[in-house]
PDB file of C-alpha atoms in Angstrom:
ATOM      1  CA  MET R  75     -30.620  26.629   9.045  1.00 36.00           C
ATOM      2  CA  GLU R  76     -33.334  26.989   6.407  1.00 40.00           C
ATOM      3  CA  LEU R  77     -34.214  30.490   5.346  1.00 39.00           C
ATOM      4  CA  VAL R  78     -37.953  31.184   5.249  1.00 42.00           C
ATOM      5  CA  THR R  79     -37.973  34.863   4.286  1.00 43.00           C
ATOM      6  CA  THR R  80     -39.170  35.807   0.818  1.00 45.00           C
ATOM      7  CA  SER R  81     -37.909  38.218  -1.817  1.00 46.00           C
ATOM      8  CA  ASP R  82     -39.833  41.296  -3.021  1.00 49.00           C
ATOM      9  CA  HIS R  83     -41.404  39.191  -5.780  1.00 49.00           C
ATOM     10  CA  GLY R  84     -42.671  36.589  -3.341  1.00 49.00           C
ATOM     11  CA  THR R  85     -40.090  33.915  -4.354  1.00 66.00           C
ATOM     12  CA  PRO R  86     -38.751  31.975  -1.367  1.00 72.00           C
ATOM     13  CA  MET R  87     -35.132  32.873  -0.647  1.00 77.00           C
ATOM     14  CA  THR R  88     -34.180  29.209  -0.569  1.00 80.00           C
ATOM     15  CA  GLN R  89     -35.322  28.856  -4.186  1.00 84.00           C
ATOM     16  CA  LYS R  90     -33.172  31.815  -5.190  1.00 82.00           C
ATOM     17  CA  ILE R  91     -30.128  30.297  -3.527  1.00 79.00           C
ATOM     18  CA  GLU R  92     -30.777  27.009  -5.308  1.00 84.00           C
ATOM     19  CA  GLU R  93     -31.014  28.769  -8.658  1.00 86.00           C
ATOM     20  CA  GLU R  94     -27.712  30.539  -8.017  1.00 85.00           C
ATOM     21  CA  ARG R  95     -26.103  27.234  -7.104  1.00 87.00           C
ATOM     22  CA  ARG R  96     -27.326  25.605 -10.317  1.00 89.00           C
ATOM     23  CA  ALA R  97     -25.987  28.535 -12.339  1.00 90.00           C
ATOM     24  CA  LEU R  98     -22.622  28.213 -10.582  1.00 90.00           C
ATOM     25  CA  HIS R  99     -22.580  24.494 -11.308  1.00 92.00           C
ATOM     26  CA  ARG R 100     -23.208  25.132 -15.006  1.00 93.00           C
ATOM     27  CA  ARG R 101     -20.421  27.702 -15.079  1.00 93.00           C
ATOM     28  CA  PHE R 102     -17.863  25.326 -13.569  1.00 95.00           C
ATOM     29  CA  ASP R 103     -19.097  22.482 -15.713  1.00 96.00           C
ATOM     30  CA  ALA R 104     -18.347  24.584 -18.794  1.00 96.00           C
ATOM     31  CA  LEU R 105     -14.949  25.516 -17.347  1.00 96.00           C
ATOM     32  CA  GLY R 106     -14.118  21.843 -16.749  1.00 97.00           C
ATOM     33  CA  ALA R 107     -15.123  20.920 -20.277  1.00 98.00           C
ATOM     34  CA  GLY R 108     -12.845  23.625 -21.656  1.00 97.00           C
ATOM     35  CA  LEU R 109      -9.905  22.563 -19.457  1.00 98.00           C
ATOM     36  CA  ALA R 110     -10.294  18.893 -20.393  1.00 98.00           C
ATOM     37  CA  ALA R 111     -10.448  19.778 -24.094  1.00 98.00           C
ATOM     38  CA  ALA R 112      -7.271  21.884 -23.799  1.00 98.00           C
ATOM     39  CA  LEU R 113      -5.362  19.161 -21.919  1.00 98.00           C
ATOM     40  CA  ASN R 114      -6.414  16.554 -24.470  1.00 98.00           C
ATOM     41  CA  ALA R 115      -5.540  18.793 -27.407  1.00 98.00           C
ATOM     42  CA  ASP R 116      -2.015  19.283 -25.986  1.00 97.00           C
ATOM     43  CA  ARG R 117      -1.773  15.527 -25.249  1.00 97.00           C
ATOM     44  CA  ILE R 118      -0.918  16.158 -21.598  1.00 97.00           C
ATOM     45  CA  GLN R 119      -0.032  12.748 -20.123  1.00 96.00           C
ATOM     46  CA  GLY R 120      -1.295  11.193 -23.338  1.00 96.00           C
ATOM     47  CA  GLY R 121      -4.766  12.725 -23.161  1.00 96.00           C
ATOM     48  CA  GLY R 122      -7.947  11.089 -21.899  1.00 97.00           C
ATOM     49  CA  TRP R 123      -8.887  13.853 -19.419  1.00 98.00           C
ATOM     50  CA  THR R 124     -12.476  14.177 -18.221  1.00 98.00           C
ATOM     51  CA  HIS R 125     -14.158  16.583 -15.811  1.00 97.00           C
ATOM     52  CA  GLU R 126     -16.783  16.623 -13.090  1.00 96.00           C
ATOM     53  CA  ALA R 127     -18.329  19.810 -11.713  1.00 95.00           C
ATOM     54  CA  GLY R 128     -18.767  19.921  -7.963  1.00 90.00           C
ATOM     55  CA  GLN R 129     -21.907  20.777  -5.999  1.00 80.00           C
ATOM     56  CA  ALA R 130     -20.242  23.118  -3.502  1.00 73.00           C
ATOM     57  CA  CYS R 131     -21.811  26.539  -3.111  1.00 73.00           C
ATOM     58  CA  TYR R 132     -18.459  28.261  -3.736  1.00 84.00           C
ATOM     59  CA  GLY R 133     -17.856  26.508  -7.093  1.00 91.00           C
ATOM     60  CA  SER R 134     -15.462  23.697  -7.966  1.00 94.00           C
ATOM     61  CA  VAL R 135     -14.516  21.326 -10.765  1.00 96.00           C
ATOM     62  CA  THR R 136     -12.318  18.206 -10.851  1.00 97.00           C
ATOM     63  CA  LEU R 137     -10.204  16.980 -13.756  1.00 98.00           C
ATOM     64  CA  HIS R 138      -9.600  13.197 -13.963  1.00 98.00           C
ATOM     65  CA  HIS R 139      -6.999  11.217 -15.922  1.00 97.00           C
ATOM     66  CA  PRO R 140      -7.484   7.477 -16.659  1.00 96.00           C
ATOM     67  CA  HIS R 141      -4.149   6.603 -15.002  1.00 95.00           C
ATOM     68  CA  GLY R 142      -5.291   7.847 -11.603  1.00 94.00           C
ATOM     69  CA  LEU R 143      -4.009  11.422 -11.863  1.00 96.00           C
ATOM     70  CA  GLY R 144      -6.167  14.466 -11.335  1.00 97.00           C
ATOM     71  CA  PHE R 145      -6.620  17.898  -9.822  1.00 98.00           C
ATOM     72  CA  ASP R 146      -9.424  20.162  -8.746  1.00 96.00           C
ATOM     73  CA  LEU R 147     -10.039  23.877  -8.957  1.00 96.00           C
ATOM     74  CA  SER R 148     -12.133  25.602  -6.308  1.00 95.00           C
ATOM     75  CA  HIS R 149     -13.162  29.184  -5.688  1.00 92.00           C
ATOM     76  CA  GLN R 150     -12.281  29.673  -2.031  1.00 83.00           C
ATOM     77  CA  GLY R 151     -11.421  33.376  -1.906  1.00 72.00           C
ATOM     78  CA  SER R 152     -14.618  35.042  -3.060  1.00 70.00           C
ATOM     79  CA  TYR R 153     -14.594  37.199   0.058  1.00 70.00           C
ATOM     80  CA  ARG R 154     -11.371  38.882  -1.070  1.00 78.00           C
ATOM     81  CA  LYS R 155     -11.512  42.134  -2.968  1.00 77.00           C
ATOM     82  CA  GLY R 156     -10.400  42.773  -6.534  1.00 79.00           C
ATOM     83  CA  ALA R 157      -8.390  40.275  -8.559  1.00 81.00           C
ATOM     84  CA  ALA R 158      -7.473  38.289  -5.421  1.00 81.00           C
ATOM     85  CA  GLY R 159     -11.134  37.345  -5.047  1.00 86.00           C
ATOM     86  CA  ARG R 160     -11.287  35.961  -8.573  1.00 90.00           C
ATOM     87  CA  ARG R 161      -8.623  33.294  -8.325  1.00 94.00           C
ATOM     88  CA  LEU R 162      -9.108  29.527  -8.275  1.00 95.00           C
ATOM     89  CA  THR R 163      -7.018  27.232  -6.065  1.00 96.00           C
ATOM     90  CA  VAL R 164      -5.465  24.218  -7.807  1.00 97.00           C
ATOM     91  CA  ARG R 165      -4.818  21.101  -5.719  1.00 97.00           C
ATOM     92  CA  GLY R 166      -3.900  17.567  -6.725  1.00 97.00           C
ATOM     93  CA  ILE R 167      -5.918  14.390  -6.254  1.00 96.00           C
ATOM     94  CA  TYR R 168      -4.167  11.579  -4.370  1.00 96.00           C
ATOM     95  CA  PRO R 169      -5.170   8.023  -3.440  1.00 93.00           C
ATOM     96  CA  ALA R 170      -6.398   7.585   0.111  1.00 89.00           C
ATOM     97  CA  ASP R 171      -3.312   5.503   1.009  1.00 86.00           C
ATOM     98  CA  SER R 172      -0.772   7.615  -0.868  1.00 86.00           C
ATOM     99  CA  ASN R 173       1.294   8.548   2.206  1.00 89.00           C
ATOM    100  CA  VAL R 174       3.356  11.152   0.311  1.00 93.00           C
ATOM    101  CA  ARG R 175       3.856  14.862   0.700  1.00 93.00           C
ATOM    102  CA  HIS R 176       1.365  16.707  -1.489  1.00 95.00           C
ATOM    103  CA  ALA R 177       2.457  19.108  -4.180  1.00 95.00           C
ATOM    104  CA  GLU R 178       2.095  22.755  -3.225  1.00 95.00           C
ATOM    105  CA  ALA R 179      -1.170  24.360  -4.336  1.00 96.00           C
ATOM    106  CA  VAL R 180      -1.209  27.282  -6.775  1.00 96.00           C
ATOM    107  CA  THR R 181      -3.878  29.775  -7.829  1.00 96.00           C
ATOM    108  CA  VAL R 182      -4.965  30.807 -11.317  1.00 96.00           C
ATOM    109  CA  SER R 183      -7.190  33.632 -12.508  1.00 94.00           C
ATOM    110  CA  MET R 184     -10.744  32.552 -13.222  1.00 92.00           C
ATOM    111  CA  ASP R 185     -10.997  35.276 -15.870  1.00 91.00           C
ATOM    112  CA  ARG R 186      -8.575  33.519 -18.254  1.00 94.00           C
ATOM    113  CA  GLU R 187      -9.663  31.402 -21.173  1.00 96.00           C
ATOM    114  CA  PRO R 188      -9.674  27.622 -20.417  1.00 96.00           C
ATOM    115  CA  THR R 189      -6.781  26.922 -22.809  1.00 97.00           C
ATOM    116  CA  ALA R 190      -4.558  29.578 -21.240  1.00 97.00           C
ATOM    117  CA  MET R 191      -5.605  28.452 -17.753  1.00 97.00           C
ATOM    118  CA  ALA R 192      -4.802  24.803 -18.550  1.00 97.00           C
ATOM    119  CA  ARG R 193      -1.343  25.651 -19.892  1.00 97.00           C
ATOM    120  CA  ASP R 194      -0.664  27.804 -16.840  1.00 97.00           C
ATOM    121  CA  ILE R 195      -1.542  24.863 -14.586  1.00 97.00           C
ATOM    122  CA  VAL R 196       0.649  22.494 -16.613  1.00 97.00           C
ATOM    123  CA  ARG R 197       3.591  24.884 -16.462  1.00 97.00           C
ATOM    124  CA  ARG R 198       3.413  26.056 -12.851  1.00 97.00           C
ATOM    125  CA  TRP R 199       1.777  23.248 -10.900  1.00 97.00           C
ATOM    126  CA  MET R 200       1.972  19.919 -12.710  1.00 97.00           C
ATOM    127  CA  PRO R 201       5.773  19.295 -12.475  1.00 97.00           C
ATOM    128  CA  GLY R 202       5.601  19.193  -8.679  1.00 96.00           C
ATOM    129  CA  TYR R 203       2.550  16.949  -8.812  1.00 97.00           C
ATOM    130  CA  LEU R 204       4.092  14.492 -11.273  1.00 97.00           C
ATOM    131  CA  ALA R 205       7.174  14.256  -9.046  1.00 96.00           C
ATOM    132  CA  VAL R 206       5.136  12.650  -6.248  1.00 96.00           C
ATOM    133  CA  ILE R 207       2.031  11.066  -7.775  1.00 96.00           C
ATOM    134  CA  GLY R 208       3.901   8.018  -9.123  1.00 95.00           C
ATOM    135  CA  GLN R 209       5.061   7.035  -5.639  1.00 95.00           C
ATOM    136  CA  ALA R 210       1.610   7.821  -4.272  1.00 96.00           C
ATOM    137  CA  LEU R 211      -0.029   5.409  -6.724  1.00 95.00           C
ATOM    138  CA  ASP R 212       2.564   2.708  -5.935  1.00 95.00           C
ATOM    139  CA  ASN R 213       1.886   3.128  -2.211  1.00 95.00           C
ATOM    140  CA  ALA R 214      -1.849   2.826  -2.800  1.00 94.00           C
ATOM    141  CA  ARG R 215      -1.424  -0.374  -4.829  1.00 95.00           C
ATOM    142  CA  GLN R 216       0.768  -1.841  -2.083  1.00 95.00           C
ATOM    143  CA  ALA R 217      -1.873  -0.939   0.504  1.00 95.00           C
ATOM    144  CA  ASP R 218      -4.496  -2.716  -1.624  1.00 95.00           C
ATOM    145  CA  ARG R 219      -2.347  -5.870  -1.732  1.00 96.00           C
ATOM    146  CA  GLU R 220      -1.867  -5.755   2.038  1.00 96.00           C
ATOM    147  CA  ARG R 221      -5.599  -5.341   2.635  1.00 96.00           C
ATOM    148  CA  ALA R 222      -6.264  -8.376   0.431  1.00 96.00           C
ATOM    149  CA  ALA R 223      -3.729 -10.429   2.416  1.00 97.00           C
ATOM    150  CA  ARG R 224      -5.351  -9.454   5.713  1.00 97.00           C
ATOM    151  CA  ARG R 225      -8.825 -10.289   4.367  1.00 96.00           C
ATOM    152  CA  ALA R 226      -7.656 -13.752   3.353  1.00 96.00           C
ATOM    153  CA  LEU R 227      -5.994 -14.484   6.700  1.00 96.00           C
ATOM    154  CA  ASN R 228      -8.925 -13.093   8.688  1.00 95.00           C
ATOM    155  CA  ARG R 229     -11.267 -15.463   6.838  1.00 95.00           C
ATOM    156  CA  ARG R 230      -9.016 -18.419   7.644  1.00 96.00           C
ATOM    157  CA  MET R 231      -8.802 -17.411  11.304  1.00 95.00           C
ATOM    158  CA  GLU R 232     -12.594 -17.086  11.525  1.00 93.00           C
ATOM    159  CA  GLN R 233     -12.890 -20.626  10.171  1.00 93.00           C
ATOM    160  CA  ALA R 234     -10.314 -21.897  12.669  1.00 93.00           C
ATOM    161  CA  LEU R 235     -12.019 -20.187  15.629  1.00 92.00           C
ATOM    162  CA  PRO R 236     -15.692 -19.330  14.989  1.00 89.00           C
ATOM    163  CA  GLY R 237     -15.916 -16.980  17.974  1.00 88.00           C
ATOM    164  CA  LEU R 238     -13.300 -14.629  16.525  1.00 91.00           C
ATOM    165  CA  HIS R 239     -14.678 -11.179  15.681  1.00 90.00           C
ATOM    166  CA  ALA R 240     -13.766  -7.560  14.974  1.00 90.00           C
ATOM    167  CA  ALA R 241     -14.200  -4.673  17.368  1.00 86.00           C
ATOM    168  CA  HIS R 242     -14.098  -0.872  17.143  1.00 83.00           C
ATOM    169  CA  VAL R 243     -14.105  -0.841  13.310  1.00 83.00           C
ATOM    170  CA  ASN R 244     -16.886  -0.143  10.847  1.00 86.00           C
ATOM    171  CA  GLU R 245     -18.445  -2.733   8.576  1.00 87.00           C
ATOM    172  CA  HIS R 246     -16.343  -1.654   5.602  1.00 89.00           C
ATOM    173  CA  GLU R 247     -13.022  -2.033   7.444  1.00 90.00           C
ATOM    174  CA  ALA R 248     -13.858  -5.233   9.317  1.00 93.00           C
ATOM    175  CA  PRO R 249     -12.844  -7.735   6.576  1.00 94.00           C
ATOM    176  CA  HIS R 250      -9.270  -6.359   6.372  1.00 95.00           C
ATOM    177  CA  ARG R 251      -8.955  -5.390  10.049  1.00 95.00           C
ATOM    178  CA  HIS R 252      -5.656  -5.656  11.870  1.00 96.00           C
ATOM    179  CA  THR R 253      -6.978  -6.861  15.244  1.00 96.00           C
ATOM    180  CA  SER R 254      -9.514  -9.552  16.136  1.00 95.00           C
ATOM    181  CA  TYR R 255     -10.827 -10.682  19.513  1.00 94.00           C
ATOM    182  CA  TRP R 256     -12.544 -13.701  21.018  1.00 93.00           C
ATOM    183  CA  SER R 257     -13.910 -14.693  24.403  1.00 92.00           C
ATOM    184  CA  GLY R 258     -13.111 -18.033  25.963  1.00 91.00           C
ATOM    185  CA  GLY R 259     -12.762 -19.973  29.158  1.00 86.00           C
ATOM    186  CA  ARG R 260     -15.292 -18.816  31.703  1.00 84.00           C
ATOM    187  CA  TYR R 261     -16.330 -16.056  29.255  1.00 82.00           C
ATOM    188  CA  SER R 262     -17.025 -18.311  26.278  1.00 82.00           C
ATOM    189  CA  ARG R 263     -19.914 -17.301  24.083  1.00 77.00           C
ATOM    190  CA  GLN R 264     -22.707 -19.724  23.443  1.00 76.00           C
ATOM    191  CA  GLY R 265     -22.097 -21.616  20.224  1.00 75.00           C
ATOM    192  CA  ALA R 266     -18.487 -20.404  19.957  1.00 81.00           C
ATOM    193  CA  ALA R 267     -16.719 -21.811  22.996  1.00 87.00           C
ATOM    194  CA  ALA R 268     -12.948 -21.453  23.297  1.00 92.00           C
ATOM    195  CA  HIS R 269     -10.429 -22.704  25.852  1.00 92.00           C
ATOM    196  CA  ALA R 270      -9.105 -19.182  26.491  1.00 93.00           C
ATOM    197  CA  SER R 271      -9.791 -15.550  25.673  1.00 94.00           C
ATOM    198  CA  GLY R 272      -7.450 -13.496  23.543  1.00 95.00           C
ATOM    199  CA  SER R 273      -6.696 -11.240  20.631  1.00 95.00           C
ATOM    200  CA  VAL R 274      -4.542 -11.344  17.519  1.00 97.00           C
ATOM    201  CA  THR R 275      -3.083  -8.337  15.683  1.00 97.00           C
ATOM    202  CA  LEU R 276      -1.821  -8.795  12.129  1.00 97.00           C
ATOM    203  CA  THR R 277       1.064  -6.948  10.541  1.00 97.00           C
ATOM    204  CA  ASN R 278       0.185  -4.879   7.479  1.00 95.00           C
ATOM    205  CA  ASP R 279       1.164  -7.663   5.070  1.00 96.00           C
ATOM    206  CA  ALA R 280      -0.408 -10.414   7.239  1.00 96.00           C
ATOM    207  CA  GLN R 281       2.838 -12.385   7.289  1.00 96.00           C
ATOM    208  CA  HIS R 282       3.157 -12.188  11.072  1.00 96.00           C
ATOM    209  CA  ALA R 283       0.916 -11.434  14.039  1.00 97.00           C
ATOM    210  CA  ASN R 284       1.001 -10.613  17.737  1.00 97.00           C
ATOM    211  CA  MET R 285      -1.193 -12.797  19.920  1.00 96.00           C
ATOM    212  CA  LYS R 286      -2.396 -12.292  23.479  1.00 96.00           C
ATOM    213  CA  LEU R 287      -4.010 -15.103  25.460  1.00 95.00           C
ATOM    214  CA  THR R 288      -5.658 -14.842  28.864  1.00 94.00           C
ATOM    215  CA  ASP R 289      -7.073 -17.412  31.307  1.00 92.00           C
ATOM    216  CA  VAL R 290      -5.236 -20.285  29.560  1.00 94.00           C
ATOM    217  CA  PRO R 291      -5.453 -23.763  31.169  1.00 93.00           C
ATOM    218  CA  ALA R 292      -2.074 -25.127  32.234  1.00 94.00           C
ATOM    219  CA  ASP R 293      -2.219 -28.141  29.902  1.00 94.00           C
ATOM    220  CA  LEU R 294      -2.895 -25.852  26.951  1.00 93.00           C
ATOM    221  CA  VAL R 295       0.043 -23.646  27.970  1.00 94.00           C
ATOM    222  CA  LEU R 296       2.359 -26.648  27.650  1.00 94.00           C
ATOM    223  CA  GLN R 297       0.947 -27.550  24.245  1.00 93.00           C
ATOM    224  CA  ILE R 298       1.405 -23.999  22.960  1.00 92.00           C
ATOM    225  CA  LEU R 299       4.972 -23.821  24.250  1.00 93.00           C
ATOM    226  CA  ALA R 300       5.757 -27.144  22.577  1.00 92.00           C
ATOM    227  CA  LEU R 301       4.500 -25.756  19.256  1.00 90.00           C
ATOM    228  CA  LEU R 302       6.822 -22.778  19.656  1.00 91.00           C
ATOM    229  CA  ASP R 303       9.886 -25.019  20.022  1.00 90.00           C
ATOM    230  CA  ALA R 304      11.852 -24.364  16.837  1.00 87.00           C
ATOM    231  CA  ARG R 305      13.441 -27.837  17.048  1.00 86.00           C
ATOM    232  CA  GLN R 306      10.098 -29.301  16.069  1.00 77.00           C
ATOM    233  CA  ALA R 307       8.857 -28.646  12.551  1.00 75.00           C
ATOM    234  CA  LEU R 308       5.314 -27.340  12.361  1.00 70.00           C
ATOM    235  CA  GLU R 309       3.115 -30.096  10.990  1.00 68.00           C
ATOM    236  CA  GLY R 310       1.927 -29.435   7.476  1.00 60.00           C
ATOM    237  CA  THR R 311       4.072 -26.321   7.092  1.00 51.00           C
ATOM    238  CA  ILE R 312       7.080 -25.955   4.817  1.00 46.00           C
ATOM    239  CA  SER R 313       9.576 -23.667   6.479  1.00 45.00           C
ATOM    240  CA  PRO R 314      12.008 -22.221   3.937  1.00 46.00           C
ATOM    241  CA  ARG R 315      15.603 -21.842   5.010  1.00 50.00           C
ATOM    242  CA  GLN R 316      18.566 -20.145   3.427  1.00 51.00           C
ATOM    243  CA  VAL R 317      20.939 -22.526   1.665  1.00 51.00           C
ATOM    244  CA  ALA R 318      24.553 -21.680   0.807  1.00 59.00           C
ATOM    245  CA  PRO R 319      25.160 -21.360  -2.950  1.00 63.00           C
ATOM    246  CA  ALA R 320      26.410 -24.497  -4.657  1.00 61.00           C
ATOM    247  CA  ARG R 321      30.140 -24.755  -5.367  1.00 62.00           C
ATOM    248  CA  ARG R 322      31.915 -26.853  -7.979  1.00 62.00           C
ATOM    249  CA  GLU R 323      33.315 -30.123  -6.626  1.00 59.00           C
ATOM    250  CA  LEU R 324      37.111 -30.114  -6.338  1.00 60.00           C
ATOM    251  CA  PRO R 325      39.099 -32.939  -8.092  1.00 65.00           C
ATOM    252  CA  ALA R 326      40.553 -35.689  -5.908  1.00 60.00           C
ATOM    253  CA  PRO R 327      44.141 -34.858  -4.776  1.00 59.00           C
ATOM    254  CA  ALA R 328      46.996 -36.842  -6.312  1.00 62.00           C
ATOM    255  CA  LEU R 329      48.288 -39.631  -4.048  1.00 55.00           C
ATOM    256  CA  THR R 330      52.082 -39.888  -3.807  1.00 53.00           C
ATOM    257  CA  ILE R 331      53.717 -42.775  -1.927  1.00 54.00           C
ATOM    258  CA  PRO R 332      57.224 -42.096  -0.546  1.00 58.00           C
ATOM    259  CA  GLY R 333      59.834 -44.218  -2.343  1.00 60.00           C
ATOM    260  CA  GLU R 334      57.956 -44.264  -5.645  1.00 53.00           C
ATOM    261  CA  VAL R 335      59.347 -42.810  -8.851  1.00 54.00           C
ATOM    262  CA  LEU R 336      56.699 -41.561 -11.188  1.00 52.00           C
ATOM    263  CA  THR R 337      57.249 -42.222 -14.883  1.00 54.00           C
ATOM    264  CA  PRO R 338      56.112 -39.756 -17.503  1.00 55.00           C
ATOM    265  CA  THR R 339      53.027 -41.953 -17.963  1.00 52.00           C
ATOM    266  CA  GLY R 340      52.209 -41.656 -14.293  1.00 49.00           C
ATOM    267  CA  ALA R 341      53.038 -45.301 -13.415  1.00 48.00           C
ATOM    268  CA  ALA R 342      55.258 -45.992 -10.429  1.00 47.00           C
ATOM    269  CA  ASP R 343      58.547 -47.934 -10.975  1.00 48.00           C
ATOM    270  CA  ARG R 344      59.340 -49.757  -7.765  1.00 48.00           C
ATOM    271  CA  GLN R 345      63.055 -50.560  -7.169  1.00 49.00           C
ATOM    272  CA  ALA R 346      63.661 -53.993  -5.643  1.00 46.00           C
ATOM    273  CA  PRO R 347      65.298 -53.727  -2.240  1.00 47.00           C
ATOM    274  CA  THR R 348      69.043 -54.634  -2.162  1.00 50.00           C
ATOM    275  CA  LEU R 349      69.781 -57.542   0.155  1.00 45.00           C
ATOM    276  CA  PRO R 350      73.082 -57.613   2.082  1.00 49.00           C
ATOM    277  CA  HIS R 351      75.759 -60.147   0.943  1.00 48.00           C
ATOM    278  CA  ALA R 352      75.991 -63.269   3.065  1.00 43.00           C
ATOM    279  CA  ALA R 353      79.604 -62.486   3.909  1.00 43.00           C
ATOM    280  CA  ASP R 354      78.606 -59.171   5.289  1.00 45.00           C
ATOM    281  CA  LEU R 355      76.514 -60.928   7.862  1.00 39.00           C
ATOM    282  CA  LEU R 356      79.515 -62.848   9.316  1.00 39.00           C
ATOM    283  CA  PHE R 357      81.358 -61.446  12.308  1.00 35.00           C
TER     284      PHE R 357
END
């Protein structure tokens, strides 16, 4: 709601509020500059800290590190009395897809010098933040890779079936969406006809998908089922399979013939059979 009352000097109240907001912004901008200078002087995380004053009416400033770390300070307790109303809340900055438990916030006195305030933050708050931010950044990078994989597969699916489209997502999320739809059969769209209607939902990494088909002609059902038969290799697709590790070939076993005597050289000396004497054959 816009205020239209005027002060005693005839200045619109809205102009006074805007002047106070600009003064608050300058104050937190100076605070951020002092904090960044102190962090860089102490080589916290190698230095490179910068700051950005916020536009909120209660006052805030954010400290950024080139490796993706950061924290903000905001004055959220101005309604409190005494020293409690002059404390700033320190919270960490996390990637949107961090999926980690955030470090617990702390408060610092806004009456301290920037150098003392920065060292207080480093001592009391930063250890908990550093314990989780590494995993948070890894999770965010993995999410970026998965989004890229879904974008690539969605483009290929759109080329394979022109009627395929997104639904219930905004324009920014559509390229890496999980689920796509198309209309077919009796509900085919003009210029993008399909034999059946359906949807396809990708896994996060786009390596697998769940498909749902409706109103499928019987002949097409048989063709789809034939493609699913694992005994038939998918045309044009290399299907990797696990192969047992190679083992050294065993030497051929020695062949021993009964009745042979092996010489030290390995040759067999055959003994000539003894024939019975002719007299022994007479009865």
